[in-house]
Coordinates of C-alpha atoms in Angstrom, one line a residue:
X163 CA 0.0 0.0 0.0
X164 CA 2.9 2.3 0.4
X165 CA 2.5 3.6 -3.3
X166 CA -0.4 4.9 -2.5
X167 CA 0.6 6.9 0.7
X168 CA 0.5 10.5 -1.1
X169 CA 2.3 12.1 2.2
X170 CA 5.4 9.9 1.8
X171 CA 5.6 10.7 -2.1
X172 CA 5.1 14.1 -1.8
X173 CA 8.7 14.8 -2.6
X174 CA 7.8 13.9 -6.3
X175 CA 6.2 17.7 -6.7
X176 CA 9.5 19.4 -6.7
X177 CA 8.5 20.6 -10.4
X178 CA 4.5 20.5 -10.1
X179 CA 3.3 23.8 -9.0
X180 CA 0.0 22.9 -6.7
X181 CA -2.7 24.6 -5.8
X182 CA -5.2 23.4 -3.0
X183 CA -8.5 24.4 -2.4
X184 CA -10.4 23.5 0.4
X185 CA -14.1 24.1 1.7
X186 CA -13.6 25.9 5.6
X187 CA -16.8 23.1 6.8
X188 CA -16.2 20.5 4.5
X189 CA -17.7 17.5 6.7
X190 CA -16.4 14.9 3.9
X191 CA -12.7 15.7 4.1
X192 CA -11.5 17.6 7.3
X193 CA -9.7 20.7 6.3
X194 CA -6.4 19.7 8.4
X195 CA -6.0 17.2 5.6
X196 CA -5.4 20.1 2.8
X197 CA -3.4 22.3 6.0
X198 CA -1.3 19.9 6.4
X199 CA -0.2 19.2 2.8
X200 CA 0.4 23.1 2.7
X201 CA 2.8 22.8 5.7
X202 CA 4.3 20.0 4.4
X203 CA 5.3 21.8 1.0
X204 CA 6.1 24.7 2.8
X205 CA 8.7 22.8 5.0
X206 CA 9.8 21.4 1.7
X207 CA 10.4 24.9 -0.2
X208 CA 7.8 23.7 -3.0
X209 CA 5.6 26.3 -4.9
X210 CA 1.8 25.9 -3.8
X211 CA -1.2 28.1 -3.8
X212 CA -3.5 27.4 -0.5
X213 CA -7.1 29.1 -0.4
X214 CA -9.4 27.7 1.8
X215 CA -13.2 29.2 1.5
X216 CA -15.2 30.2 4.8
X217 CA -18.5 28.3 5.8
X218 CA -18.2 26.0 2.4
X219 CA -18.5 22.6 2.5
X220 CA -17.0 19.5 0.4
X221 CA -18.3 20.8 -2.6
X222 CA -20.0 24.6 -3.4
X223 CA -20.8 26.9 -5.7
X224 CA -20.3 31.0 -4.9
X225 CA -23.3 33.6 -4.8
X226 CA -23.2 34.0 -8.6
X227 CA -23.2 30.5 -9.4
X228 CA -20.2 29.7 -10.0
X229 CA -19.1 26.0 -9.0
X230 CA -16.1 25.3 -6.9
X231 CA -14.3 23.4 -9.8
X232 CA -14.3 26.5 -11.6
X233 CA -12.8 28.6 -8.9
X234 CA -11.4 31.9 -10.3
X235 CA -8.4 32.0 -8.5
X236 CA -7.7 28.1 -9.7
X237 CA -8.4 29.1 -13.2
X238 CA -6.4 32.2 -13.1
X239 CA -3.1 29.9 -11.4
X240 CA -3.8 26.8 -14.3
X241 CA -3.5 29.8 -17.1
X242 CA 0.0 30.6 -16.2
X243 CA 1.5 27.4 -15.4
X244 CA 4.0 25.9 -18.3
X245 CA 5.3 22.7 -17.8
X246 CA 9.2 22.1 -17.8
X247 CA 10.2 18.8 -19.7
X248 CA 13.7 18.8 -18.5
X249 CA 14.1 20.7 -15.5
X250 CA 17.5 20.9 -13.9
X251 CA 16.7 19.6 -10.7
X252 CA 15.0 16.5 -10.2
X253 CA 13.8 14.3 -6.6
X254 CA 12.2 11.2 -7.3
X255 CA 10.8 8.8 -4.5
X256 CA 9.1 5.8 -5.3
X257 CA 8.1 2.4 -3.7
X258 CA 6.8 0.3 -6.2
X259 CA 8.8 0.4 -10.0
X260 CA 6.2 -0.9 -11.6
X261 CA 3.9 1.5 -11.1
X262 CA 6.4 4.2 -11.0
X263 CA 10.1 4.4 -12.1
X264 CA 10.9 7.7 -14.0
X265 CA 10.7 11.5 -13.1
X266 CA 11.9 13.5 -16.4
X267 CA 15.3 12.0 -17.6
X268 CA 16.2 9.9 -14.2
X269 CA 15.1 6.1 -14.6
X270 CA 15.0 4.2 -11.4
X271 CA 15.5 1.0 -13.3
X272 CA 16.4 -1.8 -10.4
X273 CA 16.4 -1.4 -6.5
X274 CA 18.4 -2.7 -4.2
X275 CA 16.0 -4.1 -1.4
X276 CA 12.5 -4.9 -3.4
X277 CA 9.6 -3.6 -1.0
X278 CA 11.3 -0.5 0.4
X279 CA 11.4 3.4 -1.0
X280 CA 14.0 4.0 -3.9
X281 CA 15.2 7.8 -3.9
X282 CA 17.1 9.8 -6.5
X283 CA 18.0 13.3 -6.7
X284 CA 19.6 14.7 -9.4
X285 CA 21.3 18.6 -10.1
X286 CA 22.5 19.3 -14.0
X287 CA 24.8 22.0 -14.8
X288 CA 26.1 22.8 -18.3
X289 CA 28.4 19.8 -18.4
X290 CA 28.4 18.2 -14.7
X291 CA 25.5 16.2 -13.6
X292 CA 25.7 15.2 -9.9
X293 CA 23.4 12.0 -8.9
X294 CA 22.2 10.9 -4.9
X295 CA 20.9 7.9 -4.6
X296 CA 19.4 5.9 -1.6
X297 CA 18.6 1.8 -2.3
X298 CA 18.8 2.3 -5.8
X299 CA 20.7 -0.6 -7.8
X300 CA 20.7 0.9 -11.7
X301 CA 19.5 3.9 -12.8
X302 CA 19.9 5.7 -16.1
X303 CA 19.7 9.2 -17.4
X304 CA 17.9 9.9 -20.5
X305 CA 20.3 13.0 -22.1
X306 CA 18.7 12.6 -25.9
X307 CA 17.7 16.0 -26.4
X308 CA 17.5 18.0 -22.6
X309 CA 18.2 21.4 -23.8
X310 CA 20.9 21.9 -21.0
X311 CA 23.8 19.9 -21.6
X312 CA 26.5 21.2 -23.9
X313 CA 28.5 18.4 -25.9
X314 CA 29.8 16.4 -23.6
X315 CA 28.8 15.6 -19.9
X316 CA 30.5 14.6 -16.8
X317 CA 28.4 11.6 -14.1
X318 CA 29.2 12.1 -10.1
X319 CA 26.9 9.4 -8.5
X320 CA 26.6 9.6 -4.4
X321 CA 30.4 11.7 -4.6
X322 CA 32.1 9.6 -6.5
X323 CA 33.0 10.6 -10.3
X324 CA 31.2 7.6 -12.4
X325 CA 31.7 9.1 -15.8
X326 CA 34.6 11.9 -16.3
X327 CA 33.6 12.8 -20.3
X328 CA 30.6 11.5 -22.5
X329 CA 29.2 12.7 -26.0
X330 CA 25.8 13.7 -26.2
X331 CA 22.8 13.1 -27.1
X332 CA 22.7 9.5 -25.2
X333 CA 21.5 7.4 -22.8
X334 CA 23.7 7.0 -19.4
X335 CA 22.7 3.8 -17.5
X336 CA 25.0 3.0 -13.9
X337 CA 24.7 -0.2 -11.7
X338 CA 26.3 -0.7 -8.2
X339 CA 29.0 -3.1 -8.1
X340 CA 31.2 -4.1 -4.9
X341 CA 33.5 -1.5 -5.8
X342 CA 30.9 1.5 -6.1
X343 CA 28.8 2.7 -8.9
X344 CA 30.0 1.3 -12.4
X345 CA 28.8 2.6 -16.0
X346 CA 26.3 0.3 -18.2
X347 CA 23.6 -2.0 -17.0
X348 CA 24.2 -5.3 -14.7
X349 CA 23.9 -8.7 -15.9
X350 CA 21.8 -10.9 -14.9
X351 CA 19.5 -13.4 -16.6
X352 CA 16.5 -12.2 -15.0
X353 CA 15.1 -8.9 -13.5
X354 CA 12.4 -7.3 -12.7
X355 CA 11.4 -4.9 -14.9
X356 CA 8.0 -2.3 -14.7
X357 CA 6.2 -4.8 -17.0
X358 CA 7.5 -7.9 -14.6
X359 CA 8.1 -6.5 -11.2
X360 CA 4.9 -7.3 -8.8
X361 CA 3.2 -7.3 -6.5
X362 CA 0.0 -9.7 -6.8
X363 CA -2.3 -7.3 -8.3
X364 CA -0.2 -6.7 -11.4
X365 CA -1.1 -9.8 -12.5
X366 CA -4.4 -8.1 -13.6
X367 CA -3.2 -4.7 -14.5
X368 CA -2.5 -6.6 -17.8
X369 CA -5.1 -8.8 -19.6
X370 CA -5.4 -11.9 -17.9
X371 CA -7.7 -15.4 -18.1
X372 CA -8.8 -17.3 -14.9
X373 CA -8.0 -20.6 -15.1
X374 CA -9.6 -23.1 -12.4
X375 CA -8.7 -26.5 -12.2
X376 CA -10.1 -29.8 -12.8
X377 CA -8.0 -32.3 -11.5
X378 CA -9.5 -32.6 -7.9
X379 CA -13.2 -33.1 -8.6
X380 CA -13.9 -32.8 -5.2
X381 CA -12.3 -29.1 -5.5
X382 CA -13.7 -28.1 -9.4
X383 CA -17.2 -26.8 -8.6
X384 CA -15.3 -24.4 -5.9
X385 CA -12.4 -23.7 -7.8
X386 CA -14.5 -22.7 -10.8
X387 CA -17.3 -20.5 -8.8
X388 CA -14.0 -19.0 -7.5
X389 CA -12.9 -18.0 -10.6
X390 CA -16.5 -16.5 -11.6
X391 CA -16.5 -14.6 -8.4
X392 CA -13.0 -12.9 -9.2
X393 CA -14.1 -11.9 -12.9
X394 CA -17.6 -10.2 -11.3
X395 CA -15.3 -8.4 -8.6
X396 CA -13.6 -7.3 -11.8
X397 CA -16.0 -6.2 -13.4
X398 CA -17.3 -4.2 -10.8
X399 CA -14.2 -2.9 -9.5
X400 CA -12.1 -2.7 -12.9
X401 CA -14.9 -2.2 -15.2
X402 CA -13.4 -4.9 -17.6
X403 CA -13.9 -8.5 -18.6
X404 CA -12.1 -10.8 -18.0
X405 CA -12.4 -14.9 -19.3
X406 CA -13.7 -17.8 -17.0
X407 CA -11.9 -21.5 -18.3
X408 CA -11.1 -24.7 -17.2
X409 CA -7.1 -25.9 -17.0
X410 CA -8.3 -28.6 -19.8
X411 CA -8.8 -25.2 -22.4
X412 CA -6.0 -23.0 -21.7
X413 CA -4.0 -22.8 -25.4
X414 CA -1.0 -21.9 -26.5
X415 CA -2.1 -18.5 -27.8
X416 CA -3.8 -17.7 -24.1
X417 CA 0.0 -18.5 -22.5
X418 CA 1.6 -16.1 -25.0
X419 CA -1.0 -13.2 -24.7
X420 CA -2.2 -12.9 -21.1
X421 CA -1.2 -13.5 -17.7
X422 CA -2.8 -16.5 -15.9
X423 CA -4.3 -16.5 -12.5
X424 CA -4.2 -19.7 -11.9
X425 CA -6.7 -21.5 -8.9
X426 CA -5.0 -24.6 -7.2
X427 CA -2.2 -26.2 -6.7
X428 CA -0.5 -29.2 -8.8
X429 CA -2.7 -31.6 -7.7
X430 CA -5.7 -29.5 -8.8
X431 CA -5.1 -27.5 -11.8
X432 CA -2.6 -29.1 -14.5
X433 CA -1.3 -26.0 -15.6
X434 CA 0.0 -25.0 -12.1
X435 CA 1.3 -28.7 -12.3
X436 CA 3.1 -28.1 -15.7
X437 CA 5.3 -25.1 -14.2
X438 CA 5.6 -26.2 -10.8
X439 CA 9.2 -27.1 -10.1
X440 CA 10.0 -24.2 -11.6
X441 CA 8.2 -21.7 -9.0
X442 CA 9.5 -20.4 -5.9
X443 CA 6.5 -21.6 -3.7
X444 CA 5.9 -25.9 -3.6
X445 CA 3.9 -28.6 -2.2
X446 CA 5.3 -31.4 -1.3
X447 CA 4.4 -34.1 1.1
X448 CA 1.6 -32.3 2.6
X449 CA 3.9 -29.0 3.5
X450 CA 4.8 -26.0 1.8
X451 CA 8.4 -24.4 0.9
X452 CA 9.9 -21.4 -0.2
X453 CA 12.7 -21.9 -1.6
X454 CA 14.8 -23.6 1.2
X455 CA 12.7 -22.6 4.1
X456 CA 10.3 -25.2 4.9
X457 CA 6.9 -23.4 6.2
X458 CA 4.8 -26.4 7.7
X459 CA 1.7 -27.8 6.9
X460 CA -1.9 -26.9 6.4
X461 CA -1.5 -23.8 4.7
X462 CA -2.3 -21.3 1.9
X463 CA -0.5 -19.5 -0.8
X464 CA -1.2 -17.0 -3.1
X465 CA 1.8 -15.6 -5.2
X466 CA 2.8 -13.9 -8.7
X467 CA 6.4 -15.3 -10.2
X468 CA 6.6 -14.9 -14.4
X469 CA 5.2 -17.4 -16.0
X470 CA 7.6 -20.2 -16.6
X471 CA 5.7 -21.0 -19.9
X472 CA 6.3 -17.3 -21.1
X473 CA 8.9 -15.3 -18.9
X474 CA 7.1 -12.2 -20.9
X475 CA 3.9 -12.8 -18.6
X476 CA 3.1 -13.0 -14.9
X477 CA 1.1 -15.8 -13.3
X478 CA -1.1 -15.1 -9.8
X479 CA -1.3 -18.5 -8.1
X480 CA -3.8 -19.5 -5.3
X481 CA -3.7 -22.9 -4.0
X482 CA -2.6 -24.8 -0.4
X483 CA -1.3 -28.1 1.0
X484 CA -4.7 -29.9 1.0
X485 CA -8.2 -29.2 -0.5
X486 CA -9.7 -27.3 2.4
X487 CA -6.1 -25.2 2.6
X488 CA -6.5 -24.3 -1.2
X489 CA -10.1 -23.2 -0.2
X490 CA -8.5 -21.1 2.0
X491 CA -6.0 -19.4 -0.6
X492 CA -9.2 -17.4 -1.9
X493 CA -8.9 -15.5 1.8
X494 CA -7.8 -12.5 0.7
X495 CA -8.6 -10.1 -1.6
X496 CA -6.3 -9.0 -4.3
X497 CA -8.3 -6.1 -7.0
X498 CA -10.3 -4.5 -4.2
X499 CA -9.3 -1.6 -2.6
X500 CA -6.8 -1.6 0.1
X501 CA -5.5 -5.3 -0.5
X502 CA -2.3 -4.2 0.3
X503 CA -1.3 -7.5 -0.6
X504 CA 2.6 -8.0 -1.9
X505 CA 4.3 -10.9 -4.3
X506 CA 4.0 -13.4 -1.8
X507 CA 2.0 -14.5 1.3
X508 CA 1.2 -17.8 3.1
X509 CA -1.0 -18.3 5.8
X510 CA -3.0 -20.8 7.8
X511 CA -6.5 -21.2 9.1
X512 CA -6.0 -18.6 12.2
X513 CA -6.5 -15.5 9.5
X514 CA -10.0 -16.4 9.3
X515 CA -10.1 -14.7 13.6
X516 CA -7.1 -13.0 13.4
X517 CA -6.0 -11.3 9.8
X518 CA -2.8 -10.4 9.4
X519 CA -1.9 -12.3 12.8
X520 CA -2.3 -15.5 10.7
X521 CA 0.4 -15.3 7.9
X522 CA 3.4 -17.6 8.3
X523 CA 5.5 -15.1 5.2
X524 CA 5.2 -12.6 3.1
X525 CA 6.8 -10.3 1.5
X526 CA 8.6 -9.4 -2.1
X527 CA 10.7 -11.0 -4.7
X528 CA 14.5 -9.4 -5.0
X529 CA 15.4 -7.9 -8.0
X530 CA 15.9 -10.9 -10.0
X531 CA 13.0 -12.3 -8.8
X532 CA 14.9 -14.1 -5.9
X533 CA 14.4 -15.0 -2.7
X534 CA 15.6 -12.3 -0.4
X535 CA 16.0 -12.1 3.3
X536 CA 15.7 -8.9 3.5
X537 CA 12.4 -8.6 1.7
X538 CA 9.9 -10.9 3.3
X539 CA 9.0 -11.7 6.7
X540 CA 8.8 -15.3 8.1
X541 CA 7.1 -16.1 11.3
X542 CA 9.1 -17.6 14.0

C-alpha cells in the first residue's frame, strides 16, 4: 500500500506547482487534511497556492453561481503554469517500480531491497550532472535531447565521479557493483522490470484469463465458482472482462498473450502442475516451501512469479497443501481496494479470527525475482 501513501511521495512535486483548495466546513474531508499538505510543502520549499473558502463545505458553488471546480483564483493559477520537460533539478521517490520508475530523464531502473522506497536526486549544470541515490541498484539518465547539456557531460553518482567525459545526445545507465557505482547496465539473466516486477495485483493490471482446475473433482465446482466470483469483482471494481476457463482449455495462444491467474495447486489445476518445479512456492508431502525454508503444513498461498511458460507474462497463483487449505487461498482479496497484498504471502486457518496475525510469510521478490532475506518476513 505504500505507493499509494501520497504524504510519503510528496517529494515527487518538486516541479509540479500545486494549488489546493479547500471548503472551511467541508464535513467529507477535514480541512487539516489540505493544512497539512500546505505545511508539508512549505517545510519542503515547494511552490503551492493554499485558499481555503469560509462556511463552504466539500463541494460549493459561490453567490453568482459559480461551482467550486471553476474557482477563479484556480483558473487564473492553471492559465499561467507551463510545464518544464527537463528541468535541472529532479527528486524522485518511489516504492513500487512498476507502477512508477521515471521523473523527467532519471530512470530508477532496479532497487536494491524490493519492498522499500527508492530515492534519487539529481542537479544538472552545463556539463556536470551530480546524482544521490538511496537503495537504488541501476539507474539511467535519459540525455537525448535536454536542452541543458553542452557536448559532452560529466556523471558524479553519491560523490564519486562515475563518468569523467561523454558525448551527447545519449542514454547513461550506472549499476552498483562491490567497488561502487559502475557505467552500463548489470547482468543478470532475469530482473524485474516495470512490466514484470509485482506485486500480486499486477497480474491483472494486464489482460489476464482465470483458469480453475479440474483435476480434484472434489475441489472443481469451488475452484470454478471462484474464478466466476474474481471476474464479477472485476467487473465491478475494474470495469473490464475478463475470461472464466477450465485448465483442460488454456492454449497456446492464451499463454503467450495474457497472464494466468491460476486456482489450485499441482494436484488441482494441470497447468500450475506443468510449471511447478519451476516456481518459488511448492507442495510437497503435505507441506509447503519457499525456496529452502520449509513453512509447515496446512497452509495457503497465493503468489505472482513470471510465467515459466512465457517469462514475458506473470502468473497469480492461489492454491494450499490440501483441499480445504486451497479453499482457503481465496482468503484474501487482491483487486479491491486496500488489498495491500505484496508478491507473496502464506498463511493458515487462524486469519479467518485473526487477519494479518495468521500469515506464516510474506513479502517481495528481490530484483531478480529471488528469494531475499531482507524482503519478506517469516514467522518464528
Amino acid at each position: 500500500m505504500r505507493p499509494d501513501n501520497v504524504p510519503a511521495m510528496l517529494v515527487n512535486a518538486l516541479d509540479l506547482p500545486l494549488f489546493i483548495l479547500h471548503g472551511g466546513s467541508d464535513d467529507n474531508v477535514p480541512t487539516y487534511h489540505g493544512r497539512n499538505f500546505a505545511e508539508w510543502l512549505r517545510e519542503m520549499g515547494y511552490r503551492f497556492t493554499y485558499k481555503e473558502v469560509p462556511n463552504q463545505p466539500h463541494w460549493w458553488s459561490y453567490e453568482n453561481g459559480l461551482s467550486c471546480l471553476d474557482d477563479t483564483d484556480l483558473m487564473s493559477f492553471l492559465k499561467t503554469q507551463r510545464r518544464d520537460p527537463g528541468p535541472r533539478h529532479i527528486r524522485f521517490r518511489t516504492a513500487d517500480l512498476g507502477q512508477s520508475s521515471q521523473s523527467y530523464w532519471a530512470t530508477i531502473e532496479r532497487a536494491r531491497i524490493v519492498g522499500r522506497d527508492a530515492d534519487i536526486e539529481a542537479w544538472a549544470s552545463d556539463s556536470l550532472i551530480s546524482v544521490r541515490t538511496t537503495n537504488v541498484d541501476q539507474f539511467s539518465l535519459d540525455l537525448d535531447g535536454t536542452p541543458f547539456f553542452s557536448g559532452t557531460v560529466a556523471v558524479d553518482v553519491d560523490g564519486v565521479r562515475a563518468i569523467s567525459k561523454h558525448g551527447l545526445p545519449g542514454r547513461l545507465t550506472f549499476h552498483t557493483t562491490k567497488k561502487g557505482w559502475a557505467a552500463g547496465p548489470a547482468r543478470a539473466a532475469r530482473t524485474k522490470t516495470p512490466d514484470l516486477y509485482g506485486p500480486a495485483k499486477q497480474a491483472m493490471m494486464k489482460p489476464f484469463l482465470l483458469v480453475y482446475g479440474t483435476s480434484n473433482s472434489e475441489l472443481t465446482p469451488f475452484l470454478r465458482h471462484s474464478a466466476t466470483q474474481e471476474g464479477l469483482r472485476w467487473w465491478l471494481v475494474g470495469n473490464g472482462l475478463a475470461r472464466v476457463l477450465p485448465d483442460t482449455e488454456v492454449k497456446q495462444a492464451d499463454i503467450a498473450h495474457e497472464n494466468l491467474v491460476l486456482y489450485g495447486g499441482p494436484a488441482d489445476n494441470s497447468v500450475t502442475r506443468r510449471i511447478a518445479d519451476r516456481l518459488p512456492i511448492h507442495v510437497k508431502g503435505g507441506r509447503m516451501s519457499l525456496g529452502s525454508y520449509d513453512l509447515g503444513d496446512n497452509l495457503a498461498a497465493m503468489f505472482v512469479y513470471p510465467n515459466p511458460l512465457n517469462p514475458n507474462r506473470l502468473v497469480l497463483i492461489r492454491m494450499g497443501t490440501d483441499t480445504d487449505d486451497t479453499r482457503l487461498s481465496l482468503f484474501w482479496g487482491v483487486a479491491s481496494s486496500g488489498a495491500g497484498i505484496p508478491d507473496f504471502m502464506v498463511f493458515d486457518r487462524s486469519v479467518r479470527l485473526y487477519g494479518w496475525a495468521g500469515v506464516r510469510a510474506a513479502g517481495f521478490f528481490g530484483p531478480d525475482w529471488n528469494i531475499d532475506p531482507a524482503s519478506m518476513y517469516i514467522k518464528e
